[in-house]
Amino acid sequence: MLAIENLNVSYSHLQVLWDVSLQVSRGEVVTLIGSNGAGKSTLVSTIFGLNSSPTGRILLRDENILGLPTYEIVRRRLSLVPEKRELFPRMTVRENLELGAYVRSHGDALDHVFELFPILKDRQAQNAGTLSGGEQQMLAIGRCLMADPEIIVLDEPSLGLSPKLVHMVLGTVQRLNEEGLTILLVEQNVRRALEISHRGYVLESGRITKTGPAEELLHDDQIKEAYLGM
Amino acid sequence: MDGTIGILSQVAFWGLYSGCIYILLATGLNLIFGVMKIVNFAHGEFLMLGTYITFFLFVISGFNPYILLIGSIPILIIVGVIVERLCFRPILGTGKLNEIFISLGLIYIFQNLVALIWTDEWRSMRSPYADILINLGPIQLPLDYLIIITVTAMILVSLYIFLQKTTLGRAIRAASQNRKGAMLMGVNVEKVDMLTFGIGAGLAGAAGTLWAVSGQVFNPYMGSIPAIKGFAIIILGGLGSIPGAIIGGLAIGMVENFTAFTLGGSWKDAVSFILLIVVLVIRPTGLFGEAEE
């Protein structure tokens, strides 16, 4: 469904991604793991047309979307939950959610979001900037779902959350996948992310160094040592 | 006592009227800054164009000059869209110095173009209601000022409804709060920039029409002073804040008129800027500004 082929990205003269290839099939949860500075966020922003002059191909349902403006990519039912959430702080929760449906009419999506995150229904008249970190993350995920995407990319959804909230957020990710959503999960909480994933990739210094089924990666000695502290 | 209250009410009313023109100018300026984060020093020239377009349409049609708002606003929206597309979009994000020099260039282009077409003589128009005064208790109000206040309120309410209730208006607000977030929602931010710049120029055009209709004189070089005051208002009210532009515009209008009444006309600009400095010392982000702006 989403295939990245030989992607190279540079900032000025500094190359950040080197021949990165990655595939996410329909119905899968694929986790991308890597340490800080490995190039994960660059990869995500390149998928969404936020980096200039990358080379390679990014195929969404066999169409090359590399070079398309961000709004065209979102219209193709690929959505992002960004690392910094990128909410509209002086707009209400409801307005944030409605903007999530900017590219299509939201219909049942709002009910679905409120069912997933009942707290957002209670707080719908409140400005997004006044929510707690966990509630903001729920809003970011809910807003992304409002676009009725077929595939979503979650960039570090557990960042800055308490263990209880991490469990809740990643549990929601698992539930969304069970409901049919295809997911690319970029996550530093490696164990929990791989537990809910079908496959995984390891990105180190801008290169994919390892890939395989999530179960296999969870028991990989190198990954255990580098990312699981074992 | 009644006489004093009457005079103070009258001065307050003049402040309200002159604040209206500043509010329209500053609201447009703030809308553009809020979304694009650019500073357009040529914004006063949109007001000047508005006065001349109103004057021209009035001369050729003889229509009631207030009706001519439906001509000046759309024409200025188109001018704004063209200026954004040709001048500001290519340099967006390349640095403030480029914006300043593009603005300065636009000032000279618009001033000379208008001087070429209509000469640089001072001109004025006369409203059909110029001699009508309305008695309201102890004060006498020119009908034109009442109409200008009403028209400004209607424009601001329409803008509020547009920004709050329409999809496009929400996209503008979203882009002003988080440009990247808006892009990720599928908002075409370049289209939003173009539209916002057009609306900002249209509001300045409306201010120009009201300036001309109120009987104030104008020439091709008259845009600079209102533009400086427009900037002072948005700094006073808070960069990017539309309520700030409204409150700031009213404050400047009131201060100017009360200063002119008490200290004399030559003091009104000085006192306005003292007010600006005092507010910035107490609250550096302006009355309604956000720290990140």
Short mmCIF file of C-alpha atoms in Angstrom, two decimals:
data_model
loop_
_atom_site.label_atom_id
_atom_site.label_comp_id
_atom_site.label_asym_id
_atom_site.label_seq_id
_atom_site.Cartn_x
_atom_site.Cartn_y
_atom_site.Cartn_z
CA MET A 1 0.00 0.00 0.00
CA LEU A 2 2.86 2.37 0.90
CA ALA A 3 6.25 1.63 -0.58
CA ILE A 4 9.34 3.76 -0.17
CA GLU A 5 12.03 2.98 -2.69
CA ASN A 6 15.66 4.14 -2.59
CA LEU A 7 14.86 7.37 -0.79
CA ASN A 8 17.74 9.82 -0.35
CA VAL A 9 17.31 13.10 1.53
CA SER A 10 19.89 15.81 2.12
CA TYR A 11 19.87 19.08 4.04
CA SER A 12 22.26 21.40 2.21
CA HIS A 13 25.36 19.19 1.83
CA LEU A 14 24.48 16.82 4.65
CA GLN A 15 22.85 13.59 3.55
CA VAL A 16 20.36 12.36 6.16
CA LEU A 17 18.71 9.36 4.49
CA TRP A 18 20.60 6.88 2.32
CA ASP A 19 18.71 4.59 -0.09
CA VAL A 20 15.92 3.95 2.38
CA SER A 21 13.39 1.36 1.23
CA LEU A 22 10.38 0.34 3.29
CA GLN A 23 7.03 -1.23 2.64
CA VAL A 24 3.71 -1.21 4.47
CA SER A 25 1.04 -3.60 3.19
CA ARG A 26 -2.70 -3.13 3.60
CA GLY A 27 -3.88 -4.03 7.10
CA GLU A 28 -0.40 -4.10 8.63
CA VAL A 29 1.14 -2.28 11.57
CA VAL A 30 4.78 -1.65 10.70
CA THR A 31 7.10 -0.13 13.28
CA LEU A 32 10.13 1.96 12.43
CA ILE A 33 12.62 2.08 15.27
CA GLY A 34 15.80 4.05 15.60
CA SER A 35 17.66 6.21 18.04
CA ASN A 36 17.54 10.02 18.15
CA GLY A 37 19.05 11.52 15.01
CA ALA A 38 18.70 8.32 12.99
CA GLY A 39 16.50 10.11 10.43
CA LYS A 40 13.04 8.86 11.47
CA SER A 41 11.40 12.30 11.53
CA THR A 42 13.09 13.23 8.25
CA LEU A 43 11.61 10.12 6.68
CA VAL A 44 8.14 11.00 8.00
CA SER A 45 8.28 14.62 6.85
CA THR A 46 9.51 13.50 3.43
CA ILE A 47 6.56 11.13 3.03
CA PHE A 48 4.27 14.13 3.63
CA GLY A 49 6.02 16.45 1.20
CA LEU A 50 7.58 18.63 3.89
CA ASN A 51 11.18 18.24 2.70
CA SER A 52 12.60 19.68 -0.46
CA SER A 53 14.60 17.82 -3.10
CA PRO A 54 14.51 14.18 -2.01
CA THR A 55 15.24 11.53 -4.63
CA GLY A 56 13.76 8.06 -4.99
CA ARG A 57 10.11 7.05 -5.03
CA ILE A 58 7.25 7.00 -2.52
CA LEU A 59 4.44 4.88 -3.88
CA LEU A 60 0.96 5.12 -2.39
CA ARG A 61 -1.28 2.52 -3.98
CA ASP A 62 1.26 2.37 -6.85
CA GLU A 63 1.15 6.14 -7.45
CA ASN A 64 4.38 8.06 -6.88
CA ILE A 65 3.52 10.84 -4.42
CA LEU A 66 7.06 12.17 -4.07
CA GLY A 67 7.00 15.88 -4.90
CA LEU A 68 3.26 16.31 -4.39
CA PRO A 69 2.21 19.14 -2.04
CA THR A 70 1.13 18.04 1.43
CA TYR A 71 -2.57 18.77 0.84
CA GLU A 72 -2.60 16.49 -2.22
CA ILE A 73 -1.03 13.68 -0.19
CA VAL A 74 -3.61 14.06 2.62
CA ARG A 75 -6.40 13.96 0.01
CA ARG A 76 -5.10 10.52 -1.01
CA ARG A 77 -6.15 9.25 2.42
CA LEU A 78 -2.69 9.15 3.97
CA SER A 79 -2.61 11.08 7.28
CA LEU A 80 -0.05 11.89 9.92
CA VAL A 81 -0.12 12.19 13.69
CA PRO A 82 2.95 14.41 14.00
CA GLU A 83 5.54 14.14 16.74
CA LYS A 84 4.77 17.61 18.11
CA ARG A 85 1.01 17.09 17.59
CA GLU A 86 0.72 20.38 15.66
CA LEU A 87 -2.69 21.24 17.15
CA PHE A 88 -4.41 24.60 16.80
CA PRO A 89 -4.06 25.81 20.40
CA ARG A 90 -6.57 28.69 20.30
CA MET A 91 -9.27 26.66 18.62
CA THR A 92 -11.62 24.35 20.49
CA VAL A 93 -11.28 20.58 20.56
CA ARG A 94 -14.33 20.38 18.29
CA GLU A 95 -12.89 22.89 15.81
CA ASN A 96 -9.60 20.97 15.75
CA LEU A 97 -11.50 17.78 14.98
CA GLU A 98 -13.60 19.45 12.30
CA LEU A 99 -10.44 20.75 10.65
CA GLY A 100 -9.24 17.15 10.57
CA ALA A 101 -12.11 16.52 8.18
CA TYR A 102 -11.12 19.48 5.97
CA VAL A 103 -10.63 17.21 2.97
CA ARG A 104 -13.91 15.33 3.43
CA SER A 105 -17.19 15.50 5.31
CA HIS A 106 -16.77 13.99 8.75
CA GLY A 107 -20.14 12.22 9.21
CA ASP A 108 -19.68 9.23 11.49
CA ALA A 109 -15.99 9.94 12.10
CA LEU A 110 -16.75 12.37 14.93
CA ASP A 111 -18.84 9.77 16.75
CA HIS A 112 -16.08 7.23 16.25
CA VAL A 113 -13.46 9.62 17.68
CA PHE A 114 -15.66 10.40 20.68
CA GLU A 115 -16.18 6.69 21.23
CA LEU A 116 -12.40 6.08 21.13
CA PHE A 117 -11.64 9.06 23.37
CA PRO A 118 -14.72 9.94 25.48
CA ILE A 119 -12.74 12.68 27.27
CA LEU A 120 -12.62 14.65 24.01
CA LYS A 121 -16.41 14.76 23.93
CA ASP A 122 -16.44 16.23 27.43
CA ARG A 123 -13.79 18.75 26.47
CA GLN A 124 -15.06 19.63 22.99
CA ALA A 125 -15.72 23.29 23.84
CA GLN A 126 -12.32 23.73 25.48
CA ASN A 127 -9.34 25.26 23.66
CA ALA A 128 -6.82 22.62 22.55
CA GLY A 129 -3.96 24.56 24.13
CA THR A 130 -5.47 24.04 27.58
CA LEU A 131 -5.53 20.22 27.38
CA SER A 132 -3.06 17.99 29.21
CA GLY A 133 -0.31 16.25 27.20
CA GLY A 134 -2.23 12.98 27.09
CA GLU A 135 -5.45 14.67 26.00
CA GLN A 136 -3.55 16.57 23.31
CA GLN A 137 -2.18 13.30 21.97
CA MET A 138 -5.70 11.83 21.90
CA LEU A 139 -6.85 14.93 20.04
CA ALA A 140 -4.00 14.63 17.55
CA ILE A 141 -4.93 11.00 16.84
CA GLY A 142 -8.65 11.81 16.72
CA ARG A 143 -8.09 14.73 14.36
CA CYS A 144 -6.06 12.49 12.06
CA LEU A 145 -8.89 9.93 11.99
CA MET A 146 -11.42 12.61 11.00
CA ALA A 147 -9.92 12.62 7.48
CA ASP A 148 -11.10 9.00 7.14
CA PRO A 149 -7.61 7.81 6.16
CA GLU A 150 -6.73 4.36 4.81
CA ILE A 151 -3.23 4.58 6.19
CA ILE A 152 -1.83 6.66 9.03
CA VAL A 153 1.68 7.45 10.14
CA LEU A 154 2.17 8.00 13.87
CA ASP A 155 5.38 9.81 14.73
CA GLU A 156 6.41 9.07 18.33
CA PRO A 157 2.86 8.96 19.74
CA SER A 158 4.09 7.98 23.22
CA LEU A 159 6.62 10.79 23.54
CA GLY A 160 6.29 12.59 26.88
CA LEU A 161 3.38 10.46 28.12
CA SER A 162 3.10 8.56 31.39
CA PRO A 163 3.37 4.73 31.17
CA LYS A 164 -0.39 4.43 31.72
CA LEU A 165 -1.12 6.81 28.84
CA VAL A 166 1.45 5.11 26.60
CA HIS A 167 -0.36 1.84 27.20
CA MET A 168 -3.69 3.49 26.36
CA VAL A 169 -2.43 5.22 23.21
CA LEU A 170 -0.69 2.15 21.81
CA GLY A 171 -3.74 0.07 22.76
CA THR A 172 -5.82 2.45 20.65
CA VAL A 173 -3.36 2.03 17.77
CA GLN A 174 -3.84 -1.72 18.00
CA ARG A 175 -7.62 -1.32 18.04
CA LEU A 176 -7.53 0.94 14.97
CA ASN A 177 -5.52 -1.68 13.13
CA GLU A 178 -8.03 -4.35 14.11
CA GLU A 179 -10.71 -2.10 12.61
CA GLY A 180 -8.83 -2.21 9.30
CA LEU A 181 -6.52 0.79 9.38
CA THR A 182 -3.00 0.39 7.98
CA ILE A 183 -0.38 1.94 10.26
CA LEU A 184 3.24 3.01 10.07
CA LEU A 185 4.38 3.54 13.65
CA VAL A 186 7.55 5.48 14.39
CA GLU A 187 8.29 4.81 18.03
CA GLN A 188 11.04 4.79 20.63
CA ASN A 189 9.01 2.62 23.01
CA VAL A 190 10.37 -0.36 21.09
CA ARG A 191 9.03 -3.26 23.09
CA ARG A 192 5.40 -2.15 23.22
CA ALA A 193 5.50 -0.98 19.60
CA LEU A 194 6.84 -4.28 18.30
CA GLU A 195 4.33 -6.18 20.45
CA ILE A 196 1.47 -4.62 18.48
CA SER A 197 3.21 -4.71 15.08
CA HIS A 198 3.38 -7.23 12.28
CA ARG A 199 6.78 -6.16 11.02
CA GLY A 200 9.53 -3.71 11.85
CA TYR A 201 12.46 -1.81 10.40
CA VAL A 202 15.53 -0.47 12.16
CA LEU A 203 16.88 2.86 10.94
CA GLU A 204 20.44 3.75 11.97
CA SER A 205 22.36 6.79 10.77
CA GLY A 206 19.97 7.23 7.86
CA ARG A 207 20.13 3.64 6.63
CA ILE A 208 17.78 0.69 7.10
CA THR A 209 19.98 -1.86 8.86
CA LYS A 210 17.51 -4.53 9.83
CA THR A 211 14.00 -5.65 8.94
CA GLY A 212 11.80 -8.60 9.75
CA PRO A 213 8.69 -9.83 11.54
CA ALA A 214 8.08 -7.99 14.81
CA GLU A 215 8.33 -11.17 16.85
CA GLU A 216 11.74 -11.89 15.36
CA LEU A 217 12.99 -8.35 16.03
CA LEU A 218 11.79 -8.55 19.64
CA HIS A 219 14.14 -11.49 20.16
CA ASP A 220 17.04 -10.08 18.18
CA ASP A 221 20.10 -9.79 20.44
CA GLN A 222 21.33 -6.58 18.79
CA ILE A 223 17.93 -4.89 19.20
CA LYS A 224 17.61 -6.15 22.75
CA GLU A 225 20.95 -4.59 23.59
CA ALA A 226 20.53 -1.33 21.71
CA TYR A 227 16.85 -0.54 22.30
CA LEU A 228 15.47 -2.76 25.06
CA GLY A 229 18.31 -2.34 27.55
CA MET A 230 18.81 -6.09 27.95
CA MET B 1 -21.84 69.74 33.99
CA ASP B 2 -24.20 68.58 31.25
CA GLY B 3 -22.22 70.71 28.81
CA THR B 4 -18.94 69.01 29.81
CA ILE B 5 -20.46 65.54 29.47
CA GLY B 6 -21.84 66.57 26.09
CA ILE B 7 -18.44 67.76 24.87
CA LEU B 8 -16.63 64.67 26.20
CA SER B 9 -19.25 62.41 24.58
CA GLN B 10 -18.78 64.27 21.32
CA VAL B 11 -14.99 63.84 21.48
CA ALA B 12 -15.41 60.15 22.34
CA PHE B 13 -17.67 59.78 19.33
CA TRP B 14 -15.07 61.39 17.05
CA GLY B 15 -12.52 58.96 18.51
CA LEU B 16 -14.85 56.07 17.71
CA TYR B 17 -15.23 57.30 14.13
CA SER B 18 -11.50 57.82 13.49
CA GLY B 19 -10.79 54.51 15.24
CA CYS B 20 -13.01 52.76 12.66
CA ILE B 21 -10.69 53.58 9.75
CA TYR B 22 -7.66 52.49 11.78
CA ILE B 23 -9.42 49.29 12.82
CA LEU B 24 -10.11 48.27 9.22
CA LEU B 25 -6.53 49.03 8.22
CA ALA B 26 -4.98 47.28 11.22
CA THR B 27 -7.29 44.25 11.03
CA GLY B 28 -6.18 43.62 7.44
CA LEU B 29 -2.55 44.10 8.38
CA ASN B 30 -2.91 41.72 11.30
CA LEU B 31 -4.75 39.09 9.28
CA ILE B 32 -1.87 39.04 6.78
CA PHE B 33 0.77 38.99 9.52
CA GLY B 34 -1.10 36.28 11.41
CA VAL B 35 -1.15 33.86 8.49
CA MET B 36 1.98 34.70 6.49
CA LYS B 37 4.13 36.33 9.21
CA ILE B 38 5.09 39.00 6.72
CA VAL B 39 5.23 42.72 7.34
CA ASN B 40 3.86 44.71 4.41
CA PHE B 41 4.86 48.35 4.75
CA ALA B 42 2.90 49.11 1.56
CA HIS B 43 -0.40 48.38 3.32
CA GLY B 44 -1.16 52.12 3.55
CA GLU B 45 -0.98 52.25 -0.22
CA PHE B 46 -3.97 49.87 -0.39
CA LEU B 47 -5.91 52.46 1.64
CA MET B 48 -4.71 55.19 -0.75
CA LEU B 49 -5.80 53.08 -3.74
CA GLY B 50 -9.18 52.64 -2.04
CA THR B 51 -9.64 56.41 -1.82
CA TYR B 52 -8.78 56.92 -5.51
CA ILE B 53 -10.88 54.00 -6.74
CA THR B 54 -13.83 55.40 -4.76
CA PHE B 55 -13.15 58.88 -6.16
CA PHE B 56 -12.89 57.53 -9.73
CA LEU B 57 -16.05 55.40 -9.46
CA PHE B 58 -17.89 58.34 -7.88
CA VAL B 59 -16.89 60.69 -10.71
CA ILE B 60 -17.89 58.29 -13.51
CA SER B 61 -21.05 56.86 -11.90
CA GLY B 62 -22.34 59.54 -9.53
CA PHE B 63 -23.54 56.73 -7.22
CA ASN B 64 -23.89 57.20 -3.47
CA PRO B 65 -20.24 56.86 -2.32
CA TYR B 66 -21.14 54.29 0.34
CA ILE B 67 -22.48 52.02 -2.42
CA LEU B 68 -19.03 52.24 -4.00
CA LEU B 69 -17.70 49.94 -1.25
CA ILE B 70 -19.00 47.09 -3.39
CA GLY B 71 -16.58 48.28 -6.04
CA SER B 72 -13.52 49.28 -4.00
CA ILE B 73 -13.40 46.15 -1.80
CA PRO B 74 -13.40 43.57 -4.66
CA ILE B 75 -10.93 45.64 -6.71
CA LEU B 76 -8.54 45.84 -3.76
CA ILE B 77 -8.98 42.10 -3.09
CA ILE B 78 -7.84 41.45 -6.67
CA VAL B 79 -4.92 43.88 -6.28
CA GLY B 80 -3.95 42.12 -3.02
CA VAL B 81 -4.09 38.68 -4.63
CA ILE B 82 -1.86 39.87 -7.49
CA VAL B 83 0.63 41.50 -5.10
CA GLU B 84 0.81 38.35 -2.96
CA ARG B 85 1.24 36.08 -5.96
CA LEU B 86 3.85 38.18 -7.76
CA CYS B 87 5.75 39.89 -4.95
CA PHE B 88 5.45 38.18 -1.58
CA ARG B 89 5.05 34.48 -2.37
CA PRO B 90 8.44 34.18 -4.12
CA ILE B 91 10.22 35.63 -1.07
CA LEU B 92 8.16 33.99 1.69
CA GLY B 93 10.46 32.66 4.41
CA THR B 94 13.60 34.18 2.89
CA GLY B 95 14.04 36.87 5.53
CA LYS B 96 12.53 40.11 6.77
CA LEU B 97 14.92 42.29 4.76
CA ASN B 98 13.45 41.02 1.49
CA GLU B 99 9.92 41.79 2.74
CA ILE B 100 10.94 45.32 3.71
CA PHE B 101 12.50 46.08 0.33
CA ILE B 102 9.62 44.53 -1.61
CA SER B 103 7.24 46.70 0.49
CA LEU B 104 9.27 49.84 -0.14
CA GLY B 105 9.33 49.11 -3.85
CA LEU B 106 5.56 48.64 -3.86
CA ILE B 107 5.08 51.98 -2.06
CA TYR B 108 6.94 53.82 -4.84
CA ILE B 109 5.19 51.87 -7.60
CA PHE B 110 1.68 52.53 -6.27
CA GLN B 111 2.34 56.18 -5.40
CA ASN B 112 3.84 56.99 -8.80
CA LEU B 113 1.23 55.03 -10.69
CA VAL B 114 -1.59 56.92 -8.99
CA ALA B 115 0.22 60.26 -9.41
CA LEU B 116 0.63 59.47 -13.10
CA ILE B 117 -3.08 58.74 -13.54
CA TRP B 118 -4.67 61.30 -11.21
CA THR B 119 -1.77 63.77 -10.57
CA ASP B 120 -0.44 64.41 -7.06
CA GLU B 121 -2.86 67.18 -6.14
CA TRP B 122 -4.79 66.90 -2.87
CA ARG B 123 -8.34 65.81 -3.56
CA SER B 124 -11.50 65.37 -1.55
CA MET B 125 -15.06 64.17 -1.99
CA ARG B 126 -18.31 65.35 -0.54
CA SER B 127 -20.78 62.91 0.92
CA PRO B 128 -24.48 63.55 0.13
CA TYR B 129 -25.05 63.47 3.91
CA ALA B 130 -22.25 65.96 4.74
CA ASP B 131 -24.60 68.59 6.16
CA ILE B 132 -26.86 66.29 8.15
CA LEU B 133 -26.43 66.29 11.92
CA ILE B 134 -28.29 63.96 14.27
CA ASN B 135 -29.15 65.25 17.75
CA LEU B 136 -28.55 62.58 20.36
CA GLY B 137 -29.12 64.04 23.82
CA PRO B 138 -26.45 66.64 24.50
CA ILE B 139 -24.37 65.84 21.41
CA GLN B 140 -24.70 66.47 17.72
CA LEU B 141 -23.47 63.66 15.49
CA PRO B 142 -22.71 63.96 11.77
CA LEU B 143 -24.76 61.31 9.97
CA ASP B 144 -21.69 60.32 7.95
CA TYR B 145 -19.82 59.36 11.11
CA LEU B 146 -22.76 57.23 12.26
CA ILE B 147 -22.88 55.49 8.88
CA ILE B 148 -19.10 54.91 8.94
CA ILE B 149 -19.29 53.34 12.41
CA THR B 150 -22.22 51.16 11.32
CA VAL B 151 -20.49 50.09 8.08
CA THR B 152 -17.28 49.25 9.98
CA ALA B 153 -19.25 47.18 12.50
CA MET B 154 -21.01 45.34 9.65
CA ILE B 155 -17.70 44.59 7.92
CA LEU B 156 -16.15 43.32 11.17
CA VAL B 157 -19.17 41.15 11.98
CA SER B 158 -19.09 39.69 8.44
CA LEU B 159 -15.37 39.00 8.83
CA TYR B 160 -15.99 37.37 12.22
CA ILE B 161 -18.72 35.12 10.81
CA PHE B 162 -16.51 34.24 7.83
CA LEU B 163 -13.55 33.31 10.05
CA GLN B 164 -15.61 31.42 12.65
CA LYS B 165 -18.28 29.67 10.63
CA THR B 166 -16.95 28.89 7.16
CA THR B 167 -14.54 26.12 6.20
CA LEU B 168 -12.26 28.58 4.44
CA GLY B 169 -12.34 30.96 7.42
CA ARG B 170 -11.38 28.14 9.75
CA ALA B 171 -8.56 27.19 7.40
CA ILE B 172 -7.27 30.78 7.66
CA ARG B 173 -7.43 30.66 11.46
CA ALA B 174 -5.76 27.26 11.48
CA ALA B 175 -2.93 28.45 9.20
CA SER B 176 -2.41 31.48 11.43
CA GLN B 177 -2.08 29.28 14.54
CA ASN B 178 -0.06 26.42 13.09
CA ARG B 179 0.94 26.49 9.44
CA LYS B 180 2.39 22.97 9.41
CA GLY B 181 -0.67 21.63 11.24
CA ALA B 182 -2.94 23.23 8.63
CA MET B 183 -0.92 21.68 5.80
CA LEU B 184 -1.31 18.26 7.42
CA MET B 185 -5.09 18.75 7.53
CA GLY B 186 -5.09 19.09 3.74
CA VAL B 187 -5.28 22.88 3.70
CA ASN B 188 -3.65 24.43 0.63
CA VAL B 189 -1.76 27.09 2.57
CA GLU B 190 -0.61 28.93 -0.55
CA LYS B 191 -4.24 29.44 -1.51
CA VAL B 192 -4.95 30.58 2.06
CA ASP B 193 -2.05 33.07 1.84
CA MET B 194 -3.43 34.49 -1.39
CA LEU B 195 -6.95 34.79 -0.03
CA THR B 196 -5.79 36.30 3.27
CA PHE B 197 -3.67 38.90 1.52
CA GLY B 198 -6.65 39.71 -0.70
CA ILE B 199 -8.98 40.11 2.30
CA GLY B 200 -6.40 42.28 4.08
CA ALA B 201 -6.08 44.53 1.04
CA GLY B 202 -9.89 44.59 0.67
CA LEU B 203 -10.26 45.81 4.26
CA ALA B 204 -7.70 48.56 3.56
CA GLY B 205 -9.72 49.41 0.44
CA ALA B 206 -12.86 49.72 2.57
CA ALA B 207 -10.92 52.00 4.94
CA GLY B 208 -9.92 54.07 1.90
CA THR B 209 -13.52 54.45 0.76
CA LEU B 210 -14.62 55.53 4.25
CA TRP B 211 -11.67 57.93 4.44
CA ALA B 212 -12.73 59.59 1.19
CA VAL B 213 -16.44 59.61 2.02
CA SER B 214 -15.83 61.20 5.41
CA GLY B 215 -14.49 64.26 3.61
CA GLN B 216 -10.81 63.85 4.51
CA VAL B 217 -8.35 64.97 1.84
CA PHE B 218 -6.12 62.49 0.03
CA ASN B 219 -3.22 62.43 -2.42
CA PRO B 220 -0.97 59.63 -3.73
CA TYR B 221 1.40 59.93 -0.76
CA MET B 222 -1.21 59.89 2.00
CA GLY B 223 -0.91 56.15 2.83
CA SER B 224 2.29 56.34 4.90
CA ILE B 225 0.94 57.96 8.08
CA PRO B 226 -2.16 55.71 8.38
CA ALA B 227 0.14 52.71 7.70
CA ILE B 228 2.51 53.73 10.52
CA LYS B 229 -0.49 54.09 12.82
CA GLY B 230 -1.79 50.73 11.60
CA PHE B 231 1.52 49.15 12.63
CA ALA B 232 1.41 50.95 15.97
CA ILE B 233 -2.10 49.57 16.53
CA ILE B 234 -1.19 45.97 15.79
CA ILE B 235 1.86 46.22 18.04
CA LEU B 236 -0.32 47.80 20.74
CA GLY B 237 -3.08 45.20 20.36
CA GLY B 238 -0.73 42.25 19.83
CA LEU B 239 0.73 40.91 16.59
CA GLY B 240 -1.67 38.52 14.87
CA SER B 241 -4.62 39.28 17.17
CA ILE B 242 -7.77 40.61 15.49
CA PRO B 243 -9.48 41.59 18.79
CA GLY B 244 -6.19 43.37 19.56
CA ALA B 245 -6.43 45.31 16.29
CA ILE B 246 -10.00 46.38 17.15
CA ILE B 247 -9.22 47.44 20.71
CA GLY B 248 -5.93 49.03 19.61
CA GLY B 249 -7.67 50.96 16.80
CA LEU B 250 -10.31 52.26 19.17
CA ALA B 251 -7.68 53.18 21.76
CA ILE B 252 -5.60 55.15 19.24
CA GLY B 253 -8.72 56.87 17.84
CA MET B 254 -9.87 57.88 21.32
CA VAL B 255 -6.43 58.99 22.53
CA GLU B 256 -5.86 61.08 19.40
CA ASN B 257 -9.16 62.88 19.72
CA PHE B 258 -8.99 63.49 23.46
CA THR B 259 -5.39 64.72 23.07
CA ALA B 260 -6.36 67.05 20.23
CA PHE B 261 -9.22 68.35 22.40
CA THR B 262 -7.17 68.87 25.56
CA LEU B 263 -3.58 69.58 24.39
CA GLY B 264 -4.08 70.60 20.78
CA GLY B 265 -3.86 68.78 17.44
CA SER B 266 -0.07 68.85 17.24
CA TRP B 267 0.18 66.56 20.30
CA LYS B 268 -2.14 63.80 19.15
CA ASP B 269 0.44 61.60 17.35
CA ALA B 270 3.01 62.04 20.14
CA VAL B 271 0.55 60.95 22.84
CA SER B 272 -0.60 57.96 20.74
CA PHE B 273 2.96 56.73 20.50
CA ILE B 274 3.58 57.38 24.21
CA LEU B 275 0.60 55.10 24.86
CA LEU B 276 2.18 52.49 22.60
CA ILE B 277 5.51 52.69 24.45
CA VAL B 278 3.81 52.45 27.86
CA VAL B 279 1.83 49.36 26.82
CA LEU B 280 4.94 47.70 25.39
CA VAL B 281 6.95 48.40 28.54
CA ILE B 282 4.22 46.84 30.71
CA ARG B 283 3.29 44.07 28.28
CA PRO B 284 5.88 43.52 25.51
CA THR B 285 3.59 41.24 23.47
CA GLY B 286 0.87 43.90 23.27
CA LEU B 287 -2.59 43.76 24.82
CA PHE B 288 -3.72 40.49 23.22
CA GLY B 289 -0.46 39.13 21.81
CA GLU B 290 0.87 35.63 22.34
CA ALA B 291 4.44 35.17 23.52
CA GLU B 292 5.42 33.11 20.48
CA GLU B 293 4.38 35.83 18.02
#
